[in-house]
CSV table of C-alpha atoms and ligand atoms in Angstrom, one decimal:
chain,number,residue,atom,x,y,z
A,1,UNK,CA,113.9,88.2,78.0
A,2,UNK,CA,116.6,89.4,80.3
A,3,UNK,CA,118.8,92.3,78.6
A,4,UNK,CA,122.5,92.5,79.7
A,5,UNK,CA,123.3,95.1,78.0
A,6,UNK,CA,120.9,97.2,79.6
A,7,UNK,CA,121.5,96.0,83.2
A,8,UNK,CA,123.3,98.4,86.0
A,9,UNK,CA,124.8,97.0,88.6
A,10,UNK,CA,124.9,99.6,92.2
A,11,UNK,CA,127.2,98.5,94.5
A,12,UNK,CA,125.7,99.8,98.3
A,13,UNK,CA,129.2,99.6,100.4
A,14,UNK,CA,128.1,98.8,103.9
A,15,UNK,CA,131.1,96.9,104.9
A,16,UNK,CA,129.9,93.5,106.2
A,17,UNK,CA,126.5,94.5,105.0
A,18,UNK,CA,126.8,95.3,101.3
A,19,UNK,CA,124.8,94.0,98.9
A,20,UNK,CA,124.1,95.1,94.8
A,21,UNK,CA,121.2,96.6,93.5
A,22,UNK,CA,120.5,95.4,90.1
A,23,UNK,CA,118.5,97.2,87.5
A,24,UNK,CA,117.6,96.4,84.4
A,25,UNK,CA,114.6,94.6,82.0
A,26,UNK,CA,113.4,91.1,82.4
A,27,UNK,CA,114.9,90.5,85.8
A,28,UNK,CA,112.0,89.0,87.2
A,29,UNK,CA,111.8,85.7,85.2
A,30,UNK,CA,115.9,85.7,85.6
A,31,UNK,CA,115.4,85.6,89.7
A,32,UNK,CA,115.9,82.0,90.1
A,33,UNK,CA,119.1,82.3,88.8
A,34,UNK,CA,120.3,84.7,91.6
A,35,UNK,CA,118.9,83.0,94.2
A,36,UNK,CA,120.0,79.2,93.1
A,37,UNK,CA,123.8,77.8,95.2
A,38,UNK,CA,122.8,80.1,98.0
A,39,UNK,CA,121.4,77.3,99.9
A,40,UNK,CA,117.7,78.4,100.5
A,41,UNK,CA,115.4,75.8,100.4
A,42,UNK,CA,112.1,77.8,101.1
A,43,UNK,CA,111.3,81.6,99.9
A,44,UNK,CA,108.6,83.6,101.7
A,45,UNK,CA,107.5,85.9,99.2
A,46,UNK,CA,105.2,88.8,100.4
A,47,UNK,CA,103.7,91.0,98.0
A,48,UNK,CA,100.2,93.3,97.8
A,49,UNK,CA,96.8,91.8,97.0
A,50,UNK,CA,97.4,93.9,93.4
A,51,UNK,CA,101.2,93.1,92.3
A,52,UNK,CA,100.2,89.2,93.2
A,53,UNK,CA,97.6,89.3,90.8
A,54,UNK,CA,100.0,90.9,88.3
A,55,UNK,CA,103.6,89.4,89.2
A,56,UNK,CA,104.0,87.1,92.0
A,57,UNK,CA,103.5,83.6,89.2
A,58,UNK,CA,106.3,84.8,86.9
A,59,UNK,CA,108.0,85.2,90.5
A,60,UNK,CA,107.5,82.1,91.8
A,61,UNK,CA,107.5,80.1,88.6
A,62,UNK,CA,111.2,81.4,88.1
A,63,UNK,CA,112.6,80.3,91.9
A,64,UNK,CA,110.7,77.1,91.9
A,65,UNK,CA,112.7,76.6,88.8
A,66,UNK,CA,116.0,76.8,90.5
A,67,UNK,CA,115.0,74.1,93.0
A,68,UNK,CA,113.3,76.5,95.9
A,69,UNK,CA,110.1,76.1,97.9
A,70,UNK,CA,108.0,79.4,97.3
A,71,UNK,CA,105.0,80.3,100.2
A,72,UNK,CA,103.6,83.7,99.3
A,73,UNK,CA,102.0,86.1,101.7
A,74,UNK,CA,99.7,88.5,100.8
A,75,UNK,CA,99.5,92.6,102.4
A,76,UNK,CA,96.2,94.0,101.4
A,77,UNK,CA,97.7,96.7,98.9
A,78,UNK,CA,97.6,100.3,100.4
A,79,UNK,CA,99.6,101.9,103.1
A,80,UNK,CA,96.3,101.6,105.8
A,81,UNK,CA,97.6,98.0,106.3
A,82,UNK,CA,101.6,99.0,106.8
A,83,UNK,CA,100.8,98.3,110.7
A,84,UNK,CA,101.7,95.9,113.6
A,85,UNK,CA,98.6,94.0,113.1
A,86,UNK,CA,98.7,93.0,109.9
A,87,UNK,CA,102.5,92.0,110.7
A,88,UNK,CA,100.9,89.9,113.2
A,89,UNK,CA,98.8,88.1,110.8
A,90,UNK,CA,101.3,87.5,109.1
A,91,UNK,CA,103.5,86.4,110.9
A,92,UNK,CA,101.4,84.1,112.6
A,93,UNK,CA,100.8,82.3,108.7
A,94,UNK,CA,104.7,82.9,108.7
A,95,UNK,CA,105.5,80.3,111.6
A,96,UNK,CA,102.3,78.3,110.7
A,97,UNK,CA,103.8,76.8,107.1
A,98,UNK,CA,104.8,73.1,107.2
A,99,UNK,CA,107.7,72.3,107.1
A,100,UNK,CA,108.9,75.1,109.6
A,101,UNK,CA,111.0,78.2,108.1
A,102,UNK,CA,114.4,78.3,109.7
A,103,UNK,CA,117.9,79.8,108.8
A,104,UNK,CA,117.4,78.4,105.1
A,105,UNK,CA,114.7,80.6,104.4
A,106,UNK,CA,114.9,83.7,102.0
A,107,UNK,CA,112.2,86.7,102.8
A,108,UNK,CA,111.7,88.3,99.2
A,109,UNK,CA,109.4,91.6,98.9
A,110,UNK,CA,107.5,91.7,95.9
A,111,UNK,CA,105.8,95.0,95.7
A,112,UNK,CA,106.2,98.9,96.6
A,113,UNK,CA,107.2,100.4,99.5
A,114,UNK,CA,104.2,99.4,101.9
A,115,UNK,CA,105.3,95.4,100.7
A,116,UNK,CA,109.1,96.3,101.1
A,117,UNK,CA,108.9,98.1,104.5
A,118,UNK,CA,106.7,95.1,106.2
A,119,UNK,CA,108.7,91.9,104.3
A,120,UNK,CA,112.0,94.1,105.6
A,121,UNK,CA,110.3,94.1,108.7
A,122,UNK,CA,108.9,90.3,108.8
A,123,UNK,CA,112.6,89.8,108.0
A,124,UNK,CA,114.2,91.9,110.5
A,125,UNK,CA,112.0,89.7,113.4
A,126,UNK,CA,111.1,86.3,112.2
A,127,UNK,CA,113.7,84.0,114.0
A,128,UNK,CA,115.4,87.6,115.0
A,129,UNK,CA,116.5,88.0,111.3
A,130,UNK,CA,115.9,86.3,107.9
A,131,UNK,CA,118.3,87.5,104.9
A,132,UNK,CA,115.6,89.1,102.4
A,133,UNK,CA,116.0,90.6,98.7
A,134,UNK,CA,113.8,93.0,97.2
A,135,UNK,CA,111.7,92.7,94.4
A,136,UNK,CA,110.4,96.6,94.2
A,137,UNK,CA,107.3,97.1,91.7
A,138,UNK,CA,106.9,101.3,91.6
A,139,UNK,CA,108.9,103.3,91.2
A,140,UNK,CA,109.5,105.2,94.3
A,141,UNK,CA,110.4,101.7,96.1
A,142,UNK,CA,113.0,101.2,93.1
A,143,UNK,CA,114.5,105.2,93.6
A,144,UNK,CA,113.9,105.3,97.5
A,145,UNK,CA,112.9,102.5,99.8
A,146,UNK,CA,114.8,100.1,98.1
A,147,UNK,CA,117.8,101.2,99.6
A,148,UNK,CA,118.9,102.2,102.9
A,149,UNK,CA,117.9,99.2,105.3
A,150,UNK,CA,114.6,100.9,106.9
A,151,UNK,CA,112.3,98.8,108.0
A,152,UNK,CA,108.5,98.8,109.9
A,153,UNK,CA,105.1,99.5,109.8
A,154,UNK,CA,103.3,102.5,110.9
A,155,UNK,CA,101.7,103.8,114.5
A,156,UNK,CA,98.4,105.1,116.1
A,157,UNK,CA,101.1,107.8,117.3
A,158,UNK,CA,102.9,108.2,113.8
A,159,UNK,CA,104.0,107.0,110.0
A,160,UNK,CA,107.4,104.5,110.4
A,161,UNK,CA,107.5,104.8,114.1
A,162,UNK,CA,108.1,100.9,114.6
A,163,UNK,CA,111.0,98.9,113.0
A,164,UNK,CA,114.1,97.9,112.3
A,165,UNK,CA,117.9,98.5,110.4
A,166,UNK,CA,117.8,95.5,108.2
A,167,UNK,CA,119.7,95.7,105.3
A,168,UNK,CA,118.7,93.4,102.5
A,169,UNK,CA,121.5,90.4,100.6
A,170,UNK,CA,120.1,92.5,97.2
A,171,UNK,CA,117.8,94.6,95.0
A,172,UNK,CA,116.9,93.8,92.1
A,173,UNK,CA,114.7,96.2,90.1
A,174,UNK,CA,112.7,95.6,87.0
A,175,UNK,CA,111.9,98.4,85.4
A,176,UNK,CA,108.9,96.4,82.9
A,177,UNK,CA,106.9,95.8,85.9
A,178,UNK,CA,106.5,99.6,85.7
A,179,UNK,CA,104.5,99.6,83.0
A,180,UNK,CA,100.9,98.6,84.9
A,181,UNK,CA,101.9,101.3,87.7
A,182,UNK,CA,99.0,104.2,88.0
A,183,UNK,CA,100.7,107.5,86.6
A,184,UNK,CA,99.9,109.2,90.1
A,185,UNK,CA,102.2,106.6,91.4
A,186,UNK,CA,105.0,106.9,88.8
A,187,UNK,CA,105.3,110.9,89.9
A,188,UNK,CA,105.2,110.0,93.3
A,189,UNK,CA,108.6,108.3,92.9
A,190,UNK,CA,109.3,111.4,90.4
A,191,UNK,CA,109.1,113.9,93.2
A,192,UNK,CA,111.8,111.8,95.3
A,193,UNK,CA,114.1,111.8,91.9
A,194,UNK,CA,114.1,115.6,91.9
A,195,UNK,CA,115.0,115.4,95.7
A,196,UNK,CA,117.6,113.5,94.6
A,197,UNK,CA,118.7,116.3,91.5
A,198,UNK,CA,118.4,119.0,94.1
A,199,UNK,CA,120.5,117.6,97.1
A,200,UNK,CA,123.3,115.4,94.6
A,201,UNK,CA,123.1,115.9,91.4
A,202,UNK,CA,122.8,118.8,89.1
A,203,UNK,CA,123.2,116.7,85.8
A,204,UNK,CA,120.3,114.6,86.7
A,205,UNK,CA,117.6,117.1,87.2
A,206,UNK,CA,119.1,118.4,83.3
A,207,UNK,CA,118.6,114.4,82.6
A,208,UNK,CA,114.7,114.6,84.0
A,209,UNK,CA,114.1,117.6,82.1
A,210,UNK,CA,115.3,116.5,78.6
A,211,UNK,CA,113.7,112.8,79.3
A,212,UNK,CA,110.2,114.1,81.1
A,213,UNK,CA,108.1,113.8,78.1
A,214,UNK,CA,109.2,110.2,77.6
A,215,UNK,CA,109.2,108.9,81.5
A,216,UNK,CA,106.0,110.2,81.8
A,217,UNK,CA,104.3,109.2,78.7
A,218,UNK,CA,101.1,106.9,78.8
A,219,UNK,CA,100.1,104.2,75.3
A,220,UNK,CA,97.3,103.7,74.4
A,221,UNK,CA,96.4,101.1,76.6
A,222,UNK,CA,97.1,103.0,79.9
A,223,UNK,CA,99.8,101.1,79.8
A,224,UNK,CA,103.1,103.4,80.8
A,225,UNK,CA,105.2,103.9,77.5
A,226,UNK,CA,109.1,105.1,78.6
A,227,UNK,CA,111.8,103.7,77.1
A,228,UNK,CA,113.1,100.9,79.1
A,229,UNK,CA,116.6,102.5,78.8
A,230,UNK,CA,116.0,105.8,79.6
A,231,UNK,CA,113.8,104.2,82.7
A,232,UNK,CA,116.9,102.0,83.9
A,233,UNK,CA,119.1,104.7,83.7
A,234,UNK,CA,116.9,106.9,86.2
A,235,UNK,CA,116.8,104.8,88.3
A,236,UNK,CA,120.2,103.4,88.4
A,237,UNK,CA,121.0,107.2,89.0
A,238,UNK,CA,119.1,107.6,91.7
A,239,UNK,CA,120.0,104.5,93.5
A,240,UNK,CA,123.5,105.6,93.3
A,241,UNK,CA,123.0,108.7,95.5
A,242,UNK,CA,120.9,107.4,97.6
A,243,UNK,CA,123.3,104.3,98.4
A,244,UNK,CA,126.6,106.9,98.5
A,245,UNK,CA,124.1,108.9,101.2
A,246,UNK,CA,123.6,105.8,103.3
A,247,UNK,CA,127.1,104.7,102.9
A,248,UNK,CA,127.8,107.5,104.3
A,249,UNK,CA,125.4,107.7,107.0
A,250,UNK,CA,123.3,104.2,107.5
A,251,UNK,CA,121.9,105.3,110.9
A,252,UNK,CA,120.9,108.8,110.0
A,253,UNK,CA,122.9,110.8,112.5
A,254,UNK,CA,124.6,112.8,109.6
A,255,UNK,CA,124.0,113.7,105.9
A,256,UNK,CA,121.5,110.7,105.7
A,257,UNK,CA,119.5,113.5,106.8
A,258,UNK,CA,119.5,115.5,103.4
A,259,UNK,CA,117.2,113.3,102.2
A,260,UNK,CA,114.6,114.8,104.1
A,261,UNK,CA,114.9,117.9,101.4
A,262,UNK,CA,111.5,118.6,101.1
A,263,UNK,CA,109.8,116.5,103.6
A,264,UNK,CA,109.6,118.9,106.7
A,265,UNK,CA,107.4,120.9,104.9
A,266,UNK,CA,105.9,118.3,102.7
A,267,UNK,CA,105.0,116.0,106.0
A,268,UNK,CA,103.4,118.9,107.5
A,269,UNK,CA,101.2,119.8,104.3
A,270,UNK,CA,100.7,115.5,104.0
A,271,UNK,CA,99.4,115.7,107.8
A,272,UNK,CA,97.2,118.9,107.3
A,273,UNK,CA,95.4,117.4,104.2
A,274,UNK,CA,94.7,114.2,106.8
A,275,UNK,CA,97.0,112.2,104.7
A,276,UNK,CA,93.9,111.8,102.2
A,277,UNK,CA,93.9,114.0,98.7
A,278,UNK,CA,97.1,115.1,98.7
A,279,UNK,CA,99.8,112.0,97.4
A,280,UNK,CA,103.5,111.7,98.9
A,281,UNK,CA,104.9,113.2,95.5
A,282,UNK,CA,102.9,116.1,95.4
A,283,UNK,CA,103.2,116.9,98.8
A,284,UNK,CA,107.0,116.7,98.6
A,285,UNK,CA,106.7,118.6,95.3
A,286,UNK,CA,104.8,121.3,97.3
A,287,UNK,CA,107.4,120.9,100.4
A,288,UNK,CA,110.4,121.7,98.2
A,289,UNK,CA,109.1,124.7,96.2
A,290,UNK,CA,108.3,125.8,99.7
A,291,UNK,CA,111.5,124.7,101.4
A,292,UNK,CA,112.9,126.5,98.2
A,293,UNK,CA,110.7,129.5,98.9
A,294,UNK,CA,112.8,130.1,102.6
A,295,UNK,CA,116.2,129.0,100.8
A,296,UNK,CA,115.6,131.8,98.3
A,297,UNK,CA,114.2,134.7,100.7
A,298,UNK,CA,117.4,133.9,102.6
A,299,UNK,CA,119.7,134.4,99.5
A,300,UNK,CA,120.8,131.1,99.4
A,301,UNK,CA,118.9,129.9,96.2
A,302,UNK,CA,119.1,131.9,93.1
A,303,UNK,CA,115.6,132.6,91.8
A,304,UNK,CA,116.3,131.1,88.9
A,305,UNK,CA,117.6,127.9,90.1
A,306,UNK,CA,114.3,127.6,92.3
A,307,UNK,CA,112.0,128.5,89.2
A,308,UNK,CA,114.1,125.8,87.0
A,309,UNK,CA,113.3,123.2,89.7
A,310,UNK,CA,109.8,124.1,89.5
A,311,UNK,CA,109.7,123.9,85.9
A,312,UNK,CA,110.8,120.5,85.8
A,313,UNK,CA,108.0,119.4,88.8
A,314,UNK,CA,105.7,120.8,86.4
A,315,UNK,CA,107.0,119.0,83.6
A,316,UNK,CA,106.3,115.7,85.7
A,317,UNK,CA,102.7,116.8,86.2
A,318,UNK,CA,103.7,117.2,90.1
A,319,UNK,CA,101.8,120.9,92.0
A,320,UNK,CA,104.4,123.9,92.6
A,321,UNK,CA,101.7,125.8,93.3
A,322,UNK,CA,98.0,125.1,96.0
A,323,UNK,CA,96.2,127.6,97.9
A,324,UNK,CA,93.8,126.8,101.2
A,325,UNK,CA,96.5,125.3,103.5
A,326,UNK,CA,96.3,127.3,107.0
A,327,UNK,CA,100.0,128.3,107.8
A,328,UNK,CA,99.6,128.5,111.3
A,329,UNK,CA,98.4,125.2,111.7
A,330,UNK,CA,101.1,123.8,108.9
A,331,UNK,CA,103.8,125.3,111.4
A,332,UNK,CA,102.0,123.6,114.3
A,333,UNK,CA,102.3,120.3,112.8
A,334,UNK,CA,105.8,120.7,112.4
A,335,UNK,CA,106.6,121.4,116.2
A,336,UNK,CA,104.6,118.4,116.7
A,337,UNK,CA,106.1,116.3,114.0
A,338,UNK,CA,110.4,117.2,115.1
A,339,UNK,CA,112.4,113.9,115.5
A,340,UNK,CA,115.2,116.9,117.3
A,341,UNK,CA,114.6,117.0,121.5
A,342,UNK,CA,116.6,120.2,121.2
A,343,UNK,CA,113.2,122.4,120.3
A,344,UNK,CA,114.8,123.3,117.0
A,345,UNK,CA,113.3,123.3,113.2
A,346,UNK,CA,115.7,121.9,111.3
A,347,UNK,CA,115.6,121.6,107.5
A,348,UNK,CA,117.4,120.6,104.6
A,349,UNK,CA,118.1,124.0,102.1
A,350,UNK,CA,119.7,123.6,98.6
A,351,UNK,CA,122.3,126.8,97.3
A,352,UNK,CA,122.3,125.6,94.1
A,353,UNK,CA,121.4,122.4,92.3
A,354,UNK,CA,123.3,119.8,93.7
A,355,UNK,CA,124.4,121.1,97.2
A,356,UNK,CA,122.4,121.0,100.4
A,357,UNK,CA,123.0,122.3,104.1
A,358,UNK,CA,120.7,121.7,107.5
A,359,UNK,CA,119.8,124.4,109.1
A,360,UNK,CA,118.6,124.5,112.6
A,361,UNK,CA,117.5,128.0,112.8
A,362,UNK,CA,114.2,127.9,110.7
A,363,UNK,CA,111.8,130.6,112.5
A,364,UNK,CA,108.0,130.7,112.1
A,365,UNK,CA,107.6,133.7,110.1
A,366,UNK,CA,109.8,132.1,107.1
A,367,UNK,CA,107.5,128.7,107.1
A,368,UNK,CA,104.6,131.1,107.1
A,369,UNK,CA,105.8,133.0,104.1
A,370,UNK,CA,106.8,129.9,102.2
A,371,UNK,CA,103.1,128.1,102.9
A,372,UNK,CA,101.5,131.3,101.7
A,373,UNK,CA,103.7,131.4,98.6
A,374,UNK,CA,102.6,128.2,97.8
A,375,UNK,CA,98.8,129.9,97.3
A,376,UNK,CA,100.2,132.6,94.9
A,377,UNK,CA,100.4,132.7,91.1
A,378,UNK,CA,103.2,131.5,89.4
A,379,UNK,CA,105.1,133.9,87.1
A,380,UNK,CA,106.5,131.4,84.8
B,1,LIG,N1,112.2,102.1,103.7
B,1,LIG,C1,112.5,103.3,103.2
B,1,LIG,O1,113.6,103.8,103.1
B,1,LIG,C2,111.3,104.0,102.6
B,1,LIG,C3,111.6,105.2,101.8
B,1,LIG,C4,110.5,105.8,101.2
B,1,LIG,C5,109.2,105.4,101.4
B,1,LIG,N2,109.0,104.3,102.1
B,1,LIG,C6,107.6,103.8,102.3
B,1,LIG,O2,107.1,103.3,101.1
B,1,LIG,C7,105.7,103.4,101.1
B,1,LIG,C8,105.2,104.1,99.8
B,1,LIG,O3,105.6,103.2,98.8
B,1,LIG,P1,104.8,103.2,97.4
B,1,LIG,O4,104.6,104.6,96.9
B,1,LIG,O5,105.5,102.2,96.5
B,1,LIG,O6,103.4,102.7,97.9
B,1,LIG,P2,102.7,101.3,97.8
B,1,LIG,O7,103.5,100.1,98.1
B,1,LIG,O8,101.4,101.4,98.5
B,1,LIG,O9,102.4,101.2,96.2
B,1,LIG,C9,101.5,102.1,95.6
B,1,LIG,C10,100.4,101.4,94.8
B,1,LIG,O10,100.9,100.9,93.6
B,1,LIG,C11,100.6,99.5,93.5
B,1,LIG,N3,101.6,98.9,92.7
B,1,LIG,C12,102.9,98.8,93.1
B,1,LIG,N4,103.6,98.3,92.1
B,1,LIG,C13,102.8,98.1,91.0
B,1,LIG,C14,103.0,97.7,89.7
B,1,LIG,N5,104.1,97.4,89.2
B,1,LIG,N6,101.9,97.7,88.9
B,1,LIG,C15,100.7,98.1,89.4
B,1,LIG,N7,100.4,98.5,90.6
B,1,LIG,C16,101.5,98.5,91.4
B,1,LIG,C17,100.4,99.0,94.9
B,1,LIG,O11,99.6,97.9,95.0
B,1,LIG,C18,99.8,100.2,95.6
B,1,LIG,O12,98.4,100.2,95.3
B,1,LIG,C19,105.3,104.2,102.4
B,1,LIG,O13,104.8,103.3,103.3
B,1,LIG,C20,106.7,104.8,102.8
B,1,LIG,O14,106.7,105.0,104.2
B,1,LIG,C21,110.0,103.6,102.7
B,2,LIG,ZN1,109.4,110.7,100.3
């Protein structure tokens, strides 16, 4: 059943291209009612070979209902298969369906970010641009991708190296398809929440802490056991800053930028672990104790604000702490891994909770220090 009362509604103020993210409980089986009177006779839904299993015939079922066509897609699930080829193959079923898709044809995701970042995609080139809505199913689609326009697939040469702007007509999140997520995957979009704390938002990193206990709790079934309100309200916080940043900034040539708060670091550590054993979230967990680390040995960051920021991390069952990483070659993988031409290491560094700066003057021997730190003992 769809609650009302529970529902937020995010307003992402793109001028021409603003759309509302929606977040609330039972949205799924209420989908048919958003998309009926827009004048879309087929939907192309593309979702992972595990969300279709779980989600994609309440989907369906619910925009066949309002008087839509549905032809589903399938990515195989995992982020291996976020690349041109399996675009390709898509694609090619894409132009295959009888009767042809054309300018009445809605692109909905149904899945996490690996199924939002290729339907985005599909969108963004099929007929050079479908409209799409989301439809994200973990968590760190609903706080992150879901927002923001960024589209593609992945490179031989890179992660997210081929795509496209393409801002979606709206997001809607519901937060009980959360419940069958993997707990590794629910603190992966954890770590991107505290990101969010630590650039924005002081209040919500005291919100995770008091609610951490709940959000992360698992039933007896493995099934995830938060309350559906404090779950909606996370995430409703969370798309709020990130839609004020990209308001702000859709291209990233600005403060979009801040959202990279612990990801120079936490790419570099992702890359040196072979991008196997080591998840997003708790390499961005690890990036921003380090990124913390430097913030703090240049009296920016009271010790204290960085040892509450850890506390909460740990609270979420995300690493502050993990020895064996070789600094020399995490710094190396940064040089290698700068978007800047200018020869610079930029990064994002927090003052206090809530306010954020790039610097562009990050020298070797600080990322040194901070990867070693992460191999020392934590005084707690
Ligand atoms: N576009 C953006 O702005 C943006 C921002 C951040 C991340 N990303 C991209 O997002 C991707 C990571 O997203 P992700 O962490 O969601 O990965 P994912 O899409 O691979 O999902 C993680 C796993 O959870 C499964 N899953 C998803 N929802 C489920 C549910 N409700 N129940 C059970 N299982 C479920 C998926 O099948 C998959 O196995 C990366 O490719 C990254 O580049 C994009
Ligand atoms: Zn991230």
């Amino acid at each position: 059943m769809m609650r009302d009362d529970m529902t937020r509604v995010i307003n992402v103020d793109l001028g021409d291209r603003s759309y509302k993210v929606k977040v609330g409980s039972g949205l799924v089986a209420g989908a048919g009612a958003l998309v009926e009177g827009l004048g879309y006779r087929l939907v192309v839904m593309v979702t992972d070979t595990n969300v279709s299993a779980l989600y994609a015939g309440a989907l369906t079922e619910s925009l066949r209902s309002s008087g839509v066509d549905v032809f589903t897609v399938e990515v195989p699930a995992g982020e291996q298969h976020k690349t041109l080829e399996v675009a390709s193959g898509l694609i090619d079923e894409i132009l295959g369906h009888k009767p042809p898709v054309d300018r009445r044809t809605l692109v909905v995701a149904l899945g996490g970010g690996v199924v939002g970042d290729m339907a985005g995609f599909l969108a963004a080139i099929v007929l050079r641009g479908l409209n799409w809505l989301q439809c994200p199913t973990s968590l760190l689609a609903d706080v992150d991708a879901s927002t923001g326009g960024k589209t593609g697939v992945d490179h031989a040469a890179g992660k997210n190296l081929v795509g496209a702007f393409h801002q979606p007509l709206g997001v809607m999140i519901d937060v009980d398809v959360l419940r069958t997520l993997p707990v590794a995957e629910l603190a992966n979009g954890m770590a991107e929440c505290v990101k969010h704390a630590v650039i924005r938002d002081a209040g919500l990193l005291d919100y995770i802490a008091a609610n951490a206990d709940n959000l992360m709790s698992v039933s007896g079934d493995q099934k995830l056991g938060f309350k559906e309100d404090v779950m909606v309200e996370l995430i409703a916080r969370n798309v709020s800053i990130k839609s004020s940043v990209v308001s702000e900034d859709e291209l990233e040539t600005g403060v979009r930028a801040d959202l990279n708060y612990g990801h120079t670091i936490g790419h570099a550590l992702e890359a040196a672990s072979d991008f196997t054993g080591l998840g997003h979230g708790e390499a961005v967990s690890l990036g921003m104790v380090a990124e913390n680390r430097i913030a703090s040995c240049r009296g920016l960051l009271p010790s204290d604000r960085a040892g509450r920021v850890e506390s909460v991390l740990d609270s979420l069952g995300l690493p502050v702490r993990r020895g064996g990483y070789d600094p020399e070659a995490v710094w190396n993988i940064m040089q290698h891994d700068k978007k800047m031409l200018d020869g610079k290491t930029r990064m994002v560094l927090p003052s206090d909770t809530g306010s954020v700066k790039i610097y562009d003057d990050i020298k070797e021997e600080e990322v040194l220090d901070a990867v070693e730190f992460l191999g020392k003992e934590r005084r707690a």
